[in-house]
Amino acid sequence: MSDLRDAAELALTALENTCPNNWTSVKENLRKALAQPKREWVGLTDEEIHEIRLKTLDSVATNYEAYRAIEAKLKEKNSGS
């Protein structure tokens, strides 16, 4: 389990045991978040890294553009869609 998930579980337990009803929305949001299935991180394959490298190695591309291309590909793969 991740440190963040552990912290959320501890926070929910503490809220349930000590806080009045005006914290209901916070408790419900924590319950919903904890009920979500854990997704595994998906990284880039060697082929994807090579493809990005080829696209960003031309004289026009900057390091910034290469980093943004990497970021976009990782977002695409990990969006959960």
Tab-separated table of N, CA, C and O in Angstrom:
chain	number	residue	atom	x	y	z
A	1	MET	N	0.836	-1.182	0.000
A	1	MET	CA	0.000	0.000	0.000
A	1	MET	C	0.884	1.250	0.000
A	1	MET	O	1.943	1.262	0.583
A	2	SER	N	0.421	2.287	-0.648
A	2	SER	CA	1.238	3.501	-0.736
A	2	SER	C	1.151	4.317	0.544
A	2	SER	O	0.205	4.203	1.317
A	3	ASP	N	2.139	5.166	0.748
A	3	ASP	CA	2.139	6.043	1.917
A	3	ASP	C	0.927	6.964	1.911
A	3	ASP	O	0.330	7.224	2.952
A	4	LEU	N	0.553	7.459	0.734
A	4	LEU	CA	-0.595	8.355	0.617
A	4	LEU	C	-1.885	7.633	0.980
A	4	LEU	O	-2.728	8.162	1.703
A	5	ARG	N	-2.040	6.413	0.509
A	5	ARG	CA	-3.239	5.636	0.833
A	5	ARG	C	-3.280	5.318	2.329
A	5	ARG	O	-4.323	5.425	2.963
A	6	ASP	N	-2.151	4.962	2.901
A	6	ASP	CA	-2.084	4.702	4.341
A	6	ASP	C	-2.490	5.943	5.130
A	6	ASP	O	-3.246	5.861	6.100
A	7	ALA	N	-1.990	7.104	4.699
A	7	ALA	CA	-2.324	8.359	5.383
A	7	ALA	C	-3.812	8.662	5.272
A	7	ALA	O	-4.442	9.100	6.242
A	8	ALA	N	-4.398	8.409	4.109
A	8	ALA	CA	-5.827	8.655	3.919
A	8	ALA	C	-6.660	7.739	4.811
A	8	ALA	O	-7.661	8.167	5.398
A	9	GLU	N	-6.250	6.490	4.928
A	9	GLU	CA	-6.966	5.558	5.796
A	9	GLU	C	-6.870	5.983	7.260
A	9	GLU	O	-7.854	5.914	7.996
A	10	LEU	N	-5.688	6.409	7.674
A	10	LEU	CA	-5.525	6.897	9.050
A	10	LEU	C	-6.372	8.145	9.297
A	10	LEU	O	-6.999	8.285	10.354
A	11	ALA	N	-6.391	9.039	8.325
A	11	ALA	CA	-7.188	10.267	8.461
A	11	ALA	C	-8.670	9.934	8.568
A	11	ALA	O	-9.388	10.506	9.404
A	12	LEU	N	-9.152	9.014	7.748
A	12	LEU	CA	-10.558	8.628	7.805
A	12	LEU	C	-10.894	8.011	9.154
A	12	LEU	O	-11.914	8.355	9.768
A	13	THR	N	-10.047	7.135	9.645
A	13	THR	CA	-10.279	6.521	10.953
A	13	THR	C	-10.338	7.583	12.043
A	13	THR	O	-11.226	7.569	12.900
A	14	ALA	N	-9.404	8.516	11.999
A	14	ALA	CA	-9.388	9.586	13.000
A	14	ALA	C	-10.644	10.447	12.909
A	14	ALA	O	-11.246	10.784	13.938
A	15	LEU	N	-11.050	10.784	11.701
A	15	LEU	CA	-12.261	11.590	11.520
A	15	LEU	C	-13.502	10.857	12.016
A	15	LEU	O	-14.370	11.442	12.660
A	16	GLU	N	-13.582	9.574	11.704
A	16	GLU	CA	-14.751	8.798	12.122
A	16	GLU	C	-14.819	8.667	13.640
A	16	GLU	O	-15.905	8.643	14.219
A	17	ASN	N	-13.682	8.601	14.283
A	17	ASN	CA	-13.653	8.399	15.726
A	17	ASN	C	-13.736	9.678	16.555
A	17	ASN	O	-14.109	9.632	17.728
A	18	THR	N	-13.378	10.812	15.957
A	18	THR	CA	-13.258	12.015	16.789
A	18	THR	C	-14.042	13.233	16.315
A	18	THR	O	-14.272	14.136	17.104
A	19	CYS	N	-14.423	13.288	15.057
A	19	CYS	CA	-15.004	14.521	14.532
A	19	CYS	C	-16.526	14.486	14.506
A	19	CYS	O	-17.135	13.451	14.263
A	20	PRO	N	-17.134	15.648	14.719
A	20	PRO	CA	-18.589	15.746	14.686
A	20	PRO	C	-19.119	15.604	13.264
A	20	PRO	O	-18.368	15.530	12.302
A	21	ASN	N	-20.430	15.599	13.153
A	21	ASN	CA	-21.100	15.375	11.871
A	21	ASN	C	-20.820	16.438	10.819
A	21	ASN	O	-21.030	16.193	9.639
A	22	ASN	N	-20.363	17.625	11.213
A	22	ASN	CA	-20.099	18.646	10.206
A	22	ASN	C	-18.892	18.294	9.330
A	22	ASN	O	-18.588	19.008	8.398
A	23	TRP	N	-18.231	17.203	9.590
A	23	TRP	CA	-17.128	16.705	8.765
A	23	TRP	C	-17.595	15.594	7.816
A	23	TRP	O	-16.784	14.922	7.191
A	24	THR	N	-18.895	15.440	7.682
A	24	THR	CA	-19.447	14.350	6.883
A	24	THR	C	-18.939	14.371	5.446
A	24	THR	O	-18.576	13.326	4.902
A	25	SER	N	-18.901	15.529	4.805
A	25	SER	CA	-18.473	15.580	3.401
A	25	SER	C	-16.999	15.173	3.259
A	25	SER	O	-16.635	14.504	2.291
A	26	VAL	N	-16.171	15.554	4.199
A	26	VAL	CA	-14.759	15.163	4.155
A	26	VAL	C	-14.649	13.651	4.304
A	26	VAL	O	-13.910	12.984	3.565
A	27	LYS	N	-15.389	13.093	5.235
A	27	LYS	CA	-15.368	11.645	5.448
A	27	LYS	C	-15.838	10.899	4.201
A	27	LYS	O	-15.222	9.907	3.790
A	28	GLU	N	-16.915	11.389	3.589
A	28	GLU	CA	-17.453	10.738	2.388
A	28	GLU	C	-16.458	10.798	1.231
A	28	GLU	O	-16.282	9.826	0.506
A	29	ASN	N	-15.803	11.946	1.066
A	29	ASN	CA	-14.809	12.067	-0.006
A	29	ASN	C	-13.635	11.123	0.215
A	29	ASN	O	-13.135	10.517	-0.732
A	30	LEU	N	-13.206	10.973	1.454
A	30	LEU	CA	-12.134	10.018	1.748
A	30	LEU	C	-12.579	8.590	1.485
A	30	LEU	O	-11.833	7.794	0.917
A	31	ARG	N	-13.796	8.258	1.878
A	31	ARG	CA	-14.313	6.900	1.618
A	31	ARG	C	-14.349	6.606	0.123
A	31	ARG	O	-13.962	5.521	-0.323
A	32	LYS	N	-14.832	7.569	-0.670
A	32	LYS	CA	-14.910	7.390	-2.126
A	32	LYS	C	-13.516	7.210	-2.718
A	32	LYS	O	-13.308	6.354	-3.585
A	33	ALA	N	-12.585	8.021	-2.280
A	33	ALA	CA	-11.218	7.921	-2.802
A	33	ALA	C	-10.594	6.570	-2.472
A	33	ALA	O	-9.934	5.953	-3.310
A	34	LEU	N	-10.824	6.098	-1.257
A	34	LEU	CA	-10.253	4.812	-0.844
A	34	LEU	C	-10.938	3.631	-1.520
A	34	LEU	O	-10.356	2.553	-1.624
A	35	ALA	N	-12.168	3.823	-1.985
A	35	ALA	CA	-12.899	2.743	-2.648
A	35	ALA	C	-12.432	2.545	-4.093
A	35	ALA	O	-12.712	1.511	-4.697
A	36	GLN	N	-11.714	3.521	-4.648
A	36	GLN	CA	-11.229	3.413	-6.021
A	36	GLN	C	-10.161	2.326	-6.105
A	36	GLN	O	-9.314	2.231	-5.231
A	37	PRO	N	-10.210	1.521	-7.161
A	37	PRO	CA	-9.172	0.496	-7.302
A	37	PRO	C	-7.812	1.138	-7.556
A	37	PRO	O	-7.724	2.193	-8.186
A	38	LYS	N	-6.791	0.509	-7.039
A	38	LYS	CA	-5.435	1.016	-7.229
A	38	LYS	C	-5.008	0.718	-8.661
A	38	LYS	O	-5.177	-0.391	-9.151
A	39	ARG	N	-4.485	1.741	-9.329
A	39	ARG	CA	-3.988	1.564	-10.689
A	39	ARG	C	-2.470	1.498	-10.661
A	39	ARG	O	-1.825	2.220	-9.919
A	40	GLU	N	-1.941	0.640	-11.459
A	40	GLU	CA	-0.492	0.521	-11.566
A	40	GLU	C	0.031	1.531	-12.578
A	40	GLU	O	-0.590	1.783	-13.598
A	41	TRP	N	1.187	2.121	-12.287
A	41	TRP	CA	1.826	3.068	-13.180
A	41	TRP	C	2.266	2.353	-14.443
A	41	TRP	O	2.793	1.240	-14.390
A	42	VAL	N	2.049	2.979	-15.586
A	42	VAL	CA	2.482	2.435	-16.864
A	42	VAL	C	3.562	3.352	-17.415
A	42	VAL	O	3.319	4.536	-17.644
A	43	GLY	N	4.736	2.818	-17.592
A	43	GLY	CA	5.854	3.606	-18.114
A	43	GLY	C	5.968	3.485	-19.618
A	43	GLY	O	5.115	2.902	-20.292
A	44	LEU	N	7.017	4.051	-20.147
A	44	LEU	CA	7.264	4.009	-21.582
A	44	LEU	C	8.061	2.765	-21.956
A	44	LEU	O	8.963	2.357	-21.234
A	45	THR	N	7.726	2.219	-23.104
A	45	THR	CA	8.503	1.092	-23.625
A	45	THR	C	9.758	1.647	-24.299
A	45	THR	O	9.848	2.845	-24.599
A	46	ASP	N	10.708	0.780	-24.576
A	46	ASP	CA	11.905	1.201	-25.300
A	46	ASP	C	11.535	1.767	-26.668
A	46	ASP	O	12.115	2.750	-27.118
A	47	GLU	N	10.542	1.163	-27.307
A	47	GLU	CA	10.116	1.631	-28.624
A	47	GLU	C	9.527	3.035	-28.544
A	47	GLU	O	9.781	3.889	-29.403
A	48	GLU	N	8.735	3.309	-27.512
A	48	GLU	CA	8.146	4.639	-27.347
A	48	GLU	C	9.214	5.691	-27.057
A	48	GLU	O	9.164	6.806	-27.581
A	49	ILE	N	10.196	5.320	-26.246
A	49	ILE	CA	11.306	6.237	-25.960
A	49	ILE	C	12.063	6.538	-27.249
A	49	ILE	O	12.383	7.702	-27.539
A	50	HIS	N	12.319	5.511	-28.050
A	50	HIS	CA	13.021	5.694	-29.318
A	50	HIS	C	12.210	6.591	-30.258
A	50	HIS	O	12.763	7.494	-30.902
A	51	GLU	N	10.916	6.384	-30.319
A	51	GLU	CA	10.041	7.196	-31.179
A	51	GLU	C	10.083	8.674	-30.762
A	51	GLU	O	10.231	9.562	-31.602
A	52	ILE	N	9.988	8.932	-29.470
A	52	ILE	CA	10.039	10.314	-28.972
A	52	ILE	C	11.407	10.917	-29.266
A	52	ILE	O	11.518	12.071	-29.681
A	53	ARG	N	12.433	10.136	-29.059
A	53	ARG	CA	13.801	10.622	-29.308
A	53	ARG	C	13.971	11.018	-30.765
A	53	ARG	O	14.525	12.076	-31.072
A	54	LEU	N	13.454	10.194	-31.673
A	54	LEU	CA	13.573	10.516	-33.097
A	54	LEU	C	12.798	11.777	-33.450
A	54	LEU	O	13.259	12.589	-34.248
A	55	LYS	N	11.627	11.958	-32.839
A	55	LYS	CA	10.799	13.126	-33.132
A	55	LYS	C	11.395	14.416	-32.583
A	55	LYS	O	11.132	15.487	-33.101
A	56	THR	N	12.169	14.308	-31.524
A	56	THR	CA	12.662	15.533	-30.869
A	56	THR	C	14.152	15.776	-31.073
A	56	THR	O	14.688	16.723	-30.525
A	57	LEU	N	14.821	14.968	-31.885
A	57	LEU	CA	16.251	15.146	-32.108
A	57	LEU	C	16.575	16.128	-33.223
A	57	LEU	O	17.727	16.479	-33.404
A	58	ASP	N	15.568	16.575	-33.952
A	58	ASP	CA	15.881	17.511	-35.034
A	58	ASP	C	16.387	18.833	-34.470
A	58	ASP	O	16.316	19.104	-33.281
A	59	SER	N	16.901	19.663	-35.327
A	59	SER	CA	17.532	20.896	-34.865
A	59	SER	C	16.547	21.903	-34.287
A	59	SER	O	16.942	22.836	-33.604
A	60	VAL	N	15.252	21.733	-34.564
A	60	VAL	CA	14.243	22.675	-34.087
A	60	VAL	C	13.790	22.344	-32.668
A	60	VAL	O	13.497	23.222	-31.871
A	61	ALA	N	13.755	21.080	-32.338
A	61	ALA	CA	13.248	20.665	-31.023
A	61	ALA	C	14.209	21.089	-29.915
A	61	ALA	O	15.424	21.044	-30.063
A	62	THR	N	13.641	21.493	-28.804
A	62	THR	CA	14.437	21.854	-27.632
A	62	THR	C	14.269	20.772	-26.578
A	62	THR	O	13.402	19.898	-26.707
A	63	ASN	N	15.076	20.832	-25.533
A	63	ASN	CA	14.894	19.898	-24.424
A	63	ASN	C	13.488	20.014	-23.865
A	63	ASN	O	12.863	19.026	-23.515
A	64	TYR	N	12.990	21.238	-23.775
A	64	TYR	CA	11.640	21.474	-23.259
A	64	TYR	C	10.605	20.701	-24.078
A	64	TYR	O	9.729	20.053	-23.519
A	65	GLU	N	10.725	20.756	-25.401
A	65	GLU	CA	9.784	20.041	-26.262
A	65	GLU	C	9.903	18.526	-26.072
A	65	GLU	O	8.900	17.812	-26.082
A	66	ALA	N	11.115	18.049	-25.868
A	66	ALA	CA	11.311	16.618	-25.623
A	66	ALA	C	10.653	16.210	-24.315
A	66	ALA	O	9.961	15.193	-24.243
A	67	TYR	N	10.840	17.031	-23.276
A	67	TYR	CA	10.221	16.716	-21.981
A	67	TYR	C	8.708	16.737	-22.091
A	67	TYR	O	8.019	15.907	-21.498
A	68	ARG	N	8.177	17.700	-22.823
A	68	ARG	CA	6.720	17.777	-22.997
A	68	ARG	C	6.189	16.579	-23.778
A	68	ARG	O	5.104	16.081	-23.503
A	69	ALA	N	6.937	16.099	-24.750
A	69	ALA	CA	6.527	14.915	-25.506
A	69	ALA	C	6.487	13.686	-24.600
A	69	ALA	O	5.555	12.876	-24.667
A	70	ILE	N	7.481	13.571	-23.740
A	70	ILE	CA	7.511	12.464	-22.777
A	70	ILE	C	6.328	12.573	-21.827
A	70	ILE	O	5.624	11.590	-21.573
A	71	GLU	N	6.101	13.760	-21.301
A	71	GLU	CA	4.982	13.977	-20.380
A	71	GLU	C	3.652	13.632	-21.037
A	71	GLU	O	2.811	12.954	-20.441
A	72	ALA	N	3.444	14.068	-22.267
A	72	ALA	CA	2.186	13.805	-22.976
A	72	ALA	C	1.962	12.305	-23.162
A	72	ALA	O	0.842	11.808	-22.975
A	73	LYS	N	3.015	11.591	-23.515
A	73	LYS	CA	2.891	10.148	-23.722
A	73	LYS	C	2.564	9.443	-22.412
A	73	LYS	O	1.713	8.554	-22.370
A	74	LEU	N	3.210	9.837	-21.319
A	74	LEU	CA	2.916	9.224	-20.018
A	74	LEU	C	1.503	9.539	-19.566
A	74	LEU	O	0.804	8.673	-19.027
A	75	LYS	N	1.039	10.775	-19.782
A	75	LYS	CA	-0.345	11.131	-19.431
A	75	LYS	C	-1.328	10.283	-20.211
A	75	LYS	O	-2.322	9.801	-19.667
A	76	GLU	N	-1.047	10.114	-21.506
A	76	GLU	CA	-1.907	9.296	-22.358
A	76	GLU	C	-2.008	7.859	-21.829
A	76	GLU	O	-3.087	7.285	-21.746
A	77	LYS	N	-0.872	7.298	-21.467
A	77	LYS	CA	-0.847	5.905	-21.019
A	77	LYS	C	-1.434	5.708	-19.622
A	77	LYS	O	-1.872	4.629	-19.290
A	78	ASN	N	-1.426	6.752	-18.791
A	78	ASN	CA	-1.856	6.616	-17.400
A	78	ASN	C	-3.143	7.352	-17.093
A	78	ASN	O	-3.508	7.506	-15.922
A	79	SER	N	-3.861	7.777	-18.119
A	79	SER	CA	-5.081	8.551	-17.903
A	79	SER	C	-6.225	7.708	-17.363
A	79	SER	O	-7.206	8.236	-16.869
A	80	GLY	N	-6.132	6.398	-17.493
A	80	GLY	CA	-7.194	5.534	-16.996
A	80	GLY	C	-8.343	5.383	-17.971
A	80	GLY	O	-9.333	4.760	-17.682
A	81	SER	N	-8.207	5.970	-19.129
A	81	SER	CA	-9.267	5.876	-20.138
A	81	SER	C	-9.120	4.623	-20.944
A	81	SER	O	-8.092	4.116	-21.179
